[in-house]
Coordinates of C-alpha atoms in Angstrom, one line a residue:
Chain A
M24 CA 6.6 1.9 -24.9
S25 CA 7.9 2.5 -21.9
L26 CA 6.7 4.3 -18.8
Y27 CA 8.2 4.9 -15.3
A28 CA 5.7 3.9 -12.3
T29 CA 3.9 6.6 -10.9
A30 CA 5.1 8.1 -7.7
N31 CA 4.5 6.8 -4.4
Q32 CA 2.8 9.0 -1.7
T33 CA 2.1 8.6 2.1
V34 CA -1.1 7.3 2.9
G35 CA -1.7 10.2 5.4
P36 CA -3.3 10.3 8.7
Y37 CA -7.0 9.1 7.4
L38 CA -6.0 6.1 5.4
H39 CA -8.4 3.9 7.6
I40 CA -11.5 6.1 5.8
G41 CA -10.3 4.1 2.6
L42 CA -8.8 1.3 3.6
T43 CA -11.0 -0.2 6.8
W44 CA -13.2 -2.3 4.5
L45 CA -10.7 -4.4 3.8
N46 CA -9.3 -5.3 6.9
R47 CA -8.3 -8.7 7.6
S48 CA -6.8 -9.9 11.2
Q49 CA -8.3 -13.5 10.7
I50 CA -6.0 -14.6 7.3
A51 CA -6.9 -18.4 7.7
G52 CA -10.8 -18.9 8.3
K53 CA -12.2 -22.0 9.9
G54 CA -11.1 -25.5 8.1
V55 CA -8.1 -24.2 6.5
P56 CA -5.5 -26.5 7.3
G57 CA -2.5 -25.8 8.7
E58 CA -1.0 -25.1 12.3
R59 CA -2.5 -22.2 14.1
V60 CA -0.5 -19.1 14.9
A61 CA -1.6 -15.7 16.3
I62 CA 1.2 -13.0 15.4
Q63 CA 1.3 -10.0 17.6
G64 CA 3.3 -7.0 17.9
R65 CA 3.9 -3.1 17.7
L66 CA 4.8 -0.5 15.4
L67 CA 7.3 1.6 16.9
D68 CA 8.8 4.9 15.6
G69 CA 12.5 6.7 16.2
D70 CA 11.8 7.7 19.6
G71 CA 10.0 4.1 20.7
E72 CA 6.6 6.0 20.7
P73 CA 3.7 3.6 19.1
V74 CA 2.8 4.4 15.7
N75 CA -1.0 4.5 16.4
D76 CA -2.1 5.5 12.6
G77 CA 0.0 2.8 10.9
L78 CA -1.4 -0.1 9.1
I79 CA 0.5 -3.5 7.9
E80 CA -0.5 -6.0 5.2
I81 CA 0.5 -9.6 5.0
W82 CA 0.8 -11.8 2.3
Q83 CA 1.5 -15.6 2.7
A84 CA 1.3 -19.0 1.1
N85 CA -0.8 -21.6 2.8
A86 CA 0.6 -24.4 4.8
A87 CA 1.7 -26.7 1.7
G88 CA 3.8 -23.8 0.5
R89 CA 1.3 -22.5 -2.7
Y90 CA 0.1 -19.2 -3.1
A91 CA -3.1 -18.7 -4.1
H92 CA -1.8 -16.5 -7.6
P93 CA -1.7 -18.3 -11.1
E94 CA 2.0 -17.6 -11.5
D95 CA 2.4 -20.1 -8.7
T96 CA 2.3 -23.3 -10.9
Q97 CA 3.7 -25.6 -8.5
K98 CA 1.7 -28.8 -8.0
K99 CA 0.5 -28.4 -4.7
A100 CA -3.1 -27.8 -3.7
L101 CA -4.8 -24.9 -3.1
D102 CA -7.1 -24.4 0.0
K103 CA -10.7 -23.4 -0.8
G104 CA -11.4 -19.8 1.0
F105 CA -8.0 -18.9 2.0
R106 CA -6.4 -16.2 -0.4
G107 CA -3.4 -15.4 2.3
F108 CA -3.7 -11.5 2.7
G109 CA -4.3 -9.8 5.7
R110 CA -4.7 -6.0 6.6
I111 CA -4.3 -5.0 10.0
P112 CA -4.0 -1.2 11.4
T113 CA -2.6 -0.3 14.5
D114 CA -4.7 0.8 17.6
S115 CA -3.9 3.2 20.1
R116 CA -1.2 1.6 21.7
G117 CA 0.5 1.1 18.2
A118 CA -0.6 -2.8 18.3
F119 CA -1.4 -5.1 15.8
R120 CA -2.6 -9.0 15.7
F121 CA -3.6 -11.3 13.4
S122 CA -3.8 -15.2 13.2
T123 CA -3.3 -17.4 10.5
V124 CA -1.7 -20.7 9.6
K125 CA 2.1 -21.0 9.4
P126 CA 2.7 -21.0 5.8
G127 CA 4.6 -24.0 4.1
R128 CA 7.9 -23.4 2.2
V129 CA 7.9 -21.8 -1.4
P130 CA 10.7 -21.9 -4.1
G131 CA 13.8 -19.6 -3.7
P132 CA 16.4 -18.3 -5.6
G133 CA 19.4 -20.7 -7.0
G134 CA 16.5 -23.8 -6.9
K135 CA 16.6 -23.9 -3.5
V136 CA 13.4 -23.6 -1.0
Q137 CA 12.7 -20.4 1.3
A138 CA 12.3 -21.1 5.1
P139 CA 8.4 -20.7 5.8
H140 CA 7.8 -16.9 6.0
L141 CA 5.3 -13.9 5.8
V142 CA 5.7 -11.0 3.4
V143 CA 4.3 -7.6 5.2
A144 CA 4.0 -4.1 3.7
V145 CA 4.0 -1.4 6.2
F146 CA 2.0 1.6 5.9
M147 CA 1.7 5.0 7.9
R148 CA 1.5 8.6 7.9
G149 CA 5.1 10.0 7.6
L150 CA 6.1 6.8 5.5
L151 CA 6.1 8.5 1.7
K152 CA 6.5 5.0 0.3
H153 CA 5.5 1.9 1.9
L154 CA 8.3 -0.3 3.9
A155 CA 8.7 -4.5 2.8
T156 CA 9.7 -6.9 5.4
R157 CA 9.3 -10.2 6.2
I158 CA 8.3 -12.1 9.4
Y159 CA 10.4 -15.5 9.9
F160 CA 9.4 -18.6 12.3
P161 CA 11.4 -19.0 15.3
D162 CA 13.2 -22.5 15.9
D163 CA 12.8 -23.5 12.5
P164 CA 16.1 -25.3 11.1
A165 CA 15.0 -24.2 7.4
N166 CA 16.0 -20.3 8.8
R167 CA 19.8 -21.0 8.2
E168 CA 19.6 -21.9 5.0
D169 CA 17.4 -19.2 3.6
A170 CA 18.7 -16.9 0.9
L171 CA 17.5 -13.7 1.9
L172 CA 17.6 -14.1 5.6
K173 CA 21.5 -15.0 4.6
L174 CA 21.8 -11.4 3.0
V175 CA 20.8 -9.7 6.4
P176 CA 23.7 -8.8 8.5
P177 CA 23.9 -11.9 11.5
E178 CA 23.2 -8.9 14.1
R179 CA 20.1 -7.7 12.2
R180 CA 18.4 -11.3 11.7
G181 CA 16.7 -11.2 14.6
T182 CA 14.5 -8.6 13.8
L183 CA 12.6 -10.9 11.2
I184 CA 12.5 -13.7 13.6
A185 CA 9.0 -13.7 15.6
R186 CA 9.6 -14.7 19.5
R187 CA 7.2 -17.5 20.8
R188 CA 5.0 -15.9 23.3
S189 CA 2.9 -18.7 24.3
R190 CA 1.5 -21.7 22.9
G191 CA 0.5 -20.6 19.6
T192 CA 1.5 -17.0 19.9
L193 CA 4.5 -15.3 18.5
E194 CA 5.7 -11.6 18.9
W195 CA 7.3 -9.9 15.9
N196 CA 7.6 -5.9 16.5
V197 CA 8.4 -3.1 13.9
V198 CA 10.9 -0.9 15.1
L199 CA 11.6 2.1 12.9
Q200 CA 14.8 3.6 14.0
G201 CA 17.8 2.9 16.6
K202 CA 19.2 -0.3 17.9
N203 CA 16.5 -2.8 17.2
E204 CA 15.9 -1.1 13.8
T205 CA 13.7 -3.5 11.7
V206 CA 15.4 -4.8 8.3
F207 CA 13.4 -3.6 5.4
F208 CA 13.7 -5.1 2.0
D209 CA 14.6 -3.5 -1.4
F210 CA 13.2 -5.9 -4.2
Chain B
M4 CA 8.7 -23.8 -11.4
T5 CA 9.4 -22.2 -14.4
K6 CA 11.2 -18.7 -14.7
L7 CA 9.0 -15.4 -13.9
A8 CA 10.3 -12.7 -15.1
G9 CA 11.2 -9.9 -12.2
Y10 CA 9.9 -6.3 -11.7
R11 CA 12.1 -3.4 -12.8
R12 CA 13.7 -0.9 -10.1
P13 CA 12.7 2.5 -9.6
H14 CA 14.0 5.0 -12.5
P15 CA 16.2 7.0 -10.2
G16 CA 13.9 10.6 -8.8
T17 CA 10.9 9.0 -9.5
Q18 CA 10.2 7.6 -6.5
P19 CA 10.1 9.8 -3.0
D20 CA 12.7 9.0 -0.4
N21 CA 11.4 8.4 3.1
D22 CA 14.1 10.5 4.6
Y23 CA 12.6 13.6 3.3
P24 CA 12.8 16.6 6.0
P25 CA 10.4 19.3 4.4
Y26 CA 7.8 16.3 5.5
R27 CA 8.1 16.4 9.4
S28 CA 6.7 13.7 10.3
T29 CA 9.5 11.7 8.4
A30 CA 12.1 12.2 10.8
K31 CA 10.8 9.5 13.2
R32 CA 9.6 7.1 10.6
H33 CA 11.9 6.6 8.4
P34 CA 14.8 3.6 8.3
T35 CA 18.3 4.9 9.4
Q36 CA 19.8 1.7 8.2
P37 CA 20.3 0.9 4.7
L38 CA 17.6 -1.4 2.8
V39 CA 18.8 -4.9 2.2
I40 CA 18.8 -5.1 -1.6
A41 CA 17.1 -8.6 -2.3
P42 CA 16.4 -11.2 -5.0
Q43 CA 12.8 -11.1 -6.5
T44 CA 11.2 -14.4 -5.5
L45 CA 7.9 -16.1 -5.8
S46 CA 6.6 -14.5 -2.7
E47 CA 7.3 -11.2 -4.1
L48 CA 6.3 -12.0 -7.6
T49 CA 2.9 -13.2 -6.5
G50 CA 0.3 -11.0 -4.6
P51 CA -3.5 -10.9 -3.3
L52 CA -5.7 -10.6 -6.4
F53 CA -9.6 -9.5 -5.7
G54 CA -12.9 -9.5 -7.9
W55 CA -16.3 -8.4 -7.9
D56 CA -17.2 -10.9 -5.2
D57 CA -15.1 -8.2 -2.8
L58 CA -17.2 -5.3 -4.1
K59 CA -20.7 -3.9 -3.8
P60 CA -22.6 -2.3 -6.8
G61 CA -22.0 1.2 -6.3
D62 CA -18.9 1.2 -4.6
N63 CA -17.3 3.3 -6.8
D64 CA -19.9 6.4 -6.8
L65 CA -19.0 8.3 -3.6
T66 CA -22.2 10.8 -4.3
I67 CA -24.9 7.6 -3.6
Q68 CA -23.5 6.7 -0.3
H69 CA -26.1 8.4 1.9
K70 CA -29.5 9.5 2.0
G71 CA -29.0 13.0 0.2
E72 CA -26.4 14.0 -2.4
P73 CA -23.1 15.6 -0.9
I74 CA -22.5 19.5 -1.0
G75 CA -19.7 20.3 -3.9
E76 CA -18.7 20.2 -7.3
R77 CA -19.3 16.8 -8.8
I78 CA -16.5 15.0 -10.5
I79 CA -15.8 12.2 -12.7
V80 CA -12.2 10.7 -12.1
S81 CA -11.2 7.8 -14.6
G82 CA -8.2 6.9 -16.4
R83 CA -6.0 3.6 -17.1
V84 CA -3.9 1.4 -15.0
L85 CA -0.8 0.5 -17.0
D86 CA 2.5 -1.0 -16.5
E87 CA 6.0 0.1 -16.9
N88 CA 5.4 -1.5 -20.5
G89 CA 2.6 0.2 -21.7
K90 CA 0.2 -3.0 -21.2
A91 CA -3.2 -2.6 -19.4
V92 CA -3.3 -4.1 -16.2
P93 CA -6.8 -5.7 -15.8
N94 CA -9.0 -6.6 -12.9
T95 CA -7.4 -4.8 -10.3
L96 CA -8.7 -3.4 -7.2
V97 CA -8.2 0.5 -6.6
E98 CA -9.5 1.9 -3.5
I99 CA -9.7 6.1 -3.3
W100 CA -10.2 8.3 -0.2
Q101 CA -10.5 11.7 0.1
A102 CA -11.8 15.0 2.2
N103 CA -15.0 16.8 1.7
A104 CA -16.0 19.8 -0.2
A105 CA -14.7 21.9 2.6
G106 CA -11.8 19.7 3.5
R107 CA -12.6 18.4 6.3
Y108 CA -12.4 14.1 6.6
P109 CA -15.1 12.3 8.9
H110 CA -12.3 10.9 10.9
K111 CA -11.7 11.2 14.8
T112 CA -8.5 12.9 14.6
D113 CA -9.6 15.6 11.8
R114 CA -10.2 18.6 14.2
H115 CA -9.9 21.0 11.1
N116 CA -12.8 23.6 11.8
A117 CA -14.8 22.8 9.0
P118 CA -18.3 21.3 8.4
I119 CA -18.7 17.5 8.2
D120 CA -20.9 16.9 5.2
P121 CA -23.2 14.0 6.4
N122 CA -24.0 12.7 3.0
F123 CA -20.1 12.1 2.1
S124 CA -17.6 9.5 3.4
G125 CA -15.1 9.8 1.2
A126 CA -14.1 6.2 0.4
G127 CA -14.6 4.2 -2.7
R128 CA -13.3 1.1 -4.6
T129 CA -13.5 -0.2 -8.0
L130 CA -11.6 -3.0 -10.1
T131 CA -10.4 -1.7 -13.5
D132 CA -11.7 -3.4 -16.7
S133 CA -9.9 -5.8 -19.1
E134 CA -7.9 -2.7 -20.8
G135 CA -7.1 -1.4 -17.6
R136 CA -9.7 1.4 -17.2
Y137 CA -11.4 2.6 -14.0
R138 CA -14.0 5.1 -13.1
F139 CA -15.3 7.1 -10.3
I140 CA -18.0 9.4 -9.4
S141 CA -17.2 12.2 -6.6
I142 CA -16.8 15.6 -5.4
R143 CA -14.0 17.8 -5.7
P144 CA -11.8 17.3 -2.4
G145 CA -11.1 20.6 -0.7
E146 CA -7.8 21.7 0.4
Y147 CA -7.1 21.9 4.3
P148 CA -4.5 23.1 6.9
W149 CA -2.2 21.1 8.7
R150 CA 0.6 21.8 11.2
N151 CA 3.7 20.4 9.1
H152 CA 5.2 24.1 8.8
Y153 CA 3.8 28.0 9.1
N154 CA 0.7 28.4 7.2
A155 CA 0.9 24.8 5.6
W156 CA -2.5 23.6 3.7
R157 CA -2.7 20.7 1.6
P158 CA -3.7 20.9 -2.1
A159 CA -6.8 19.3 -3.2
H160 CA -6.0 15.5 -3.5
I161 CA -7.5 11.8 -3.6
H162 CA -5.7 9.2 -2.1
F163 CA -5.2 6.2 -4.6
S164 CA -4.4 2.5 -3.6
L165 CA -3.6 -0.2 -5.7
F166 CA -2.6 -3.4 -5.9
G167 CA -1.7 -5.1 -9.2
Q168 CA -0.8 -8.8 -10.0
A169 CA 2.4 -8.5 -7.3
F170 CA 3.3 -7.5 -3.9
L171 CA 6.3 -5.5 -5.7
T172 CA 3.1 -3.6 -7.7
R173 CA 1.6 -2.7 -4.6
M174 CA 1.5 1.1 -4.8
I175 CA 0.0 4.2 -2.4
T176 CA -0.5 7.8 -4.2
Q177 CA -1.9 10.8 -4.3
M178 CA -4.1 12.4 -6.9
Y179 CA -3.6 16.4 -7.3
F180 CA -6.0 18.8 -10.0
P181 CA -4.5 20.9 -12.6
G182 CA -3.3 24.7 -11.5
D183 CA -3.5 24.3 -7.4
P184 CA -1.5 27.0 -6.3
L185 CA -0.6 24.8 -3.2
L186 CA 1.4 22.4 -4.9
A187 CA 4.3 24.3 -4.8
Y188 CA 4.4 24.5 -1.1
D189 CA 3.4 21.0 -0.6
P190 CA 6.1 18.5 1.0
M191 CA 4.5 15.5 -0.2
Y192 CA 4.3 16.7 -4.1
T193 CA 8.4 17.8 -3.5
S194 CA 9.3 15.1 -2.4
V195 CA 9.2 13.3 -5.7
A196 CA 12.6 15.0 -7.2
D197 CA 12.3 14.0 -10.8
D198 CA 10.2 16.9 -12.4
N199 CA 7.8 14.7 -15.1
A200 CA 7.2 11.8 -12.4
R201 CA 6.1 14.7 -9.6
K202 CA 3.6 16.3 -12.6
R203 CA 2.3 12.8 -13.6
L204 CA 0.8 13.0 -10.1
I205 CA -1.6 16.2 -11.2
S206 CA -4.7 14.7 -13.3
T207 CA -5.8 16.5 -15.5
F208 CA -9.2 18.1 -16.8
D209 CA -10.6 15.8 -19.7
W210 CA -13.7 17.5 -21.7
E211 CA -14.4 14.1 -22.9
T212 CA -15.8 12.6 -19.9
T213 CA -17.0 15.8 -18.7
V214 CA -20.8 15.1 -18.5
P215 CA -22.9 17.9 -19.7
E216 CA -25.0 19.9 -16.8
Q217 CA -23.7 17.1 -14.5
A218 CA -20.0 16.5 -13.5
L219 CA -16.6 17.7 -14.3
G220 CA -14.2 14.8 -15.8
Y221 CA -10.6 14.5 -14.9
R222 CA -8.3 11.9 -16.0
F223 CA -5.6 10.3 -13.8
D224 CA -3.3 7.4 -15.7
I225 CA -1.3 5.3 -13.3
V226 CA 1.6 3.2 -14.2
L227 CA 2.3 0.3 -11.9
R228 CA 6.2 -1.2 -11.9
G229 CA 6.8 -3.5 -15.0
R230 CA 8.3 -6.5 -15.8
D231 CA 11.9 -7.3 -17.5
A232 CA 11.7 -8.5 -20.9
T233 CA 13.4 -11.3 -19.9
P234 CA 12.8 -13.7 -16.9
M235 CA 15.9 -13.8 -14.6
E236 CA 17.5 -16.2 -12.1
R237 CA 15.3 -15.4 -9.6
S238 CA 12.8 -17.9 -8.5

């Protein structure tokens, strides 16, 4: 038996009604080991206007580089209470902010490990199918060898790498169109 | 790591294109640069999993969330979540939201001049069972106007959000009702080019799940991306 996947449709403007109950902006609770980091940014449309009815979801490994998922069979410890999932709506300024721990490195293509990264899904009215992107960490030497970053034209790689704002706080924006258009992936 | 099977790419025409001018809001909200085609890694082949601990009893019944009963025609929406190989997707989170019977959402940005129902919030969630089945009790949502084009009305619909077992199976869609004359005018519905894929967004009336003197049954099966038969060089 072979079927085709159901078509995606936009979340529309009233997404909050169904999705807010699972909002998680603190991905790692107290006691979860790892380097603490807050990531903030804005979601901007093709006119540079804030998208105030958007939502991002985060998926990440723990600080040791292990996903809380049965298909990750690496011999690394899981952390109690850490699922690695975030759901953060944008506010009236198109801004979002969440806190977590920096993930460890996970296996990648060709038997090489990937640079630390968060996986991101972007949802909003006006988007018929959600977009997939990634957040990498600034000044991480592993970025140079990351298989996915290397697929991105060098002049656009910066859109995937957060910038340091202050101690423990990074900035990363989602720009839908224009000069600094964020890189989105097709997996 | 043992090699994991990847997920198949969408069949042409079965998924909407984010650049779809008839739906006007897409104009400034779709990427203009080509997406970067990337290998599926452990990061995408895994994803958040949820359980009954995340839910409360009654979360799948939208008619009992307030003191009184909501106004409208009671419906039971049920179906199965399968993957493209026809295999059930068990224990996966299904979230829904919808307008009330008058076509109004209790949301600060909904200014449609139709009554809010104090007994209806319009949100529900559940997990599929071991055979991929889910079931919601609700009321039939109303159609409502929007400003996309002259005399634009959204067909009656229920939003569905699903996770599946991986980041790559995450999916948000809308379920429509059979025989709705507004479908032909709706750019969200028509954004799906393939005829069959589009029609699969329409639920079917289901006599078997209809409860006598209580509620009409509608069936809506959902298919998530399926895996390749053999593991590929991915992780």
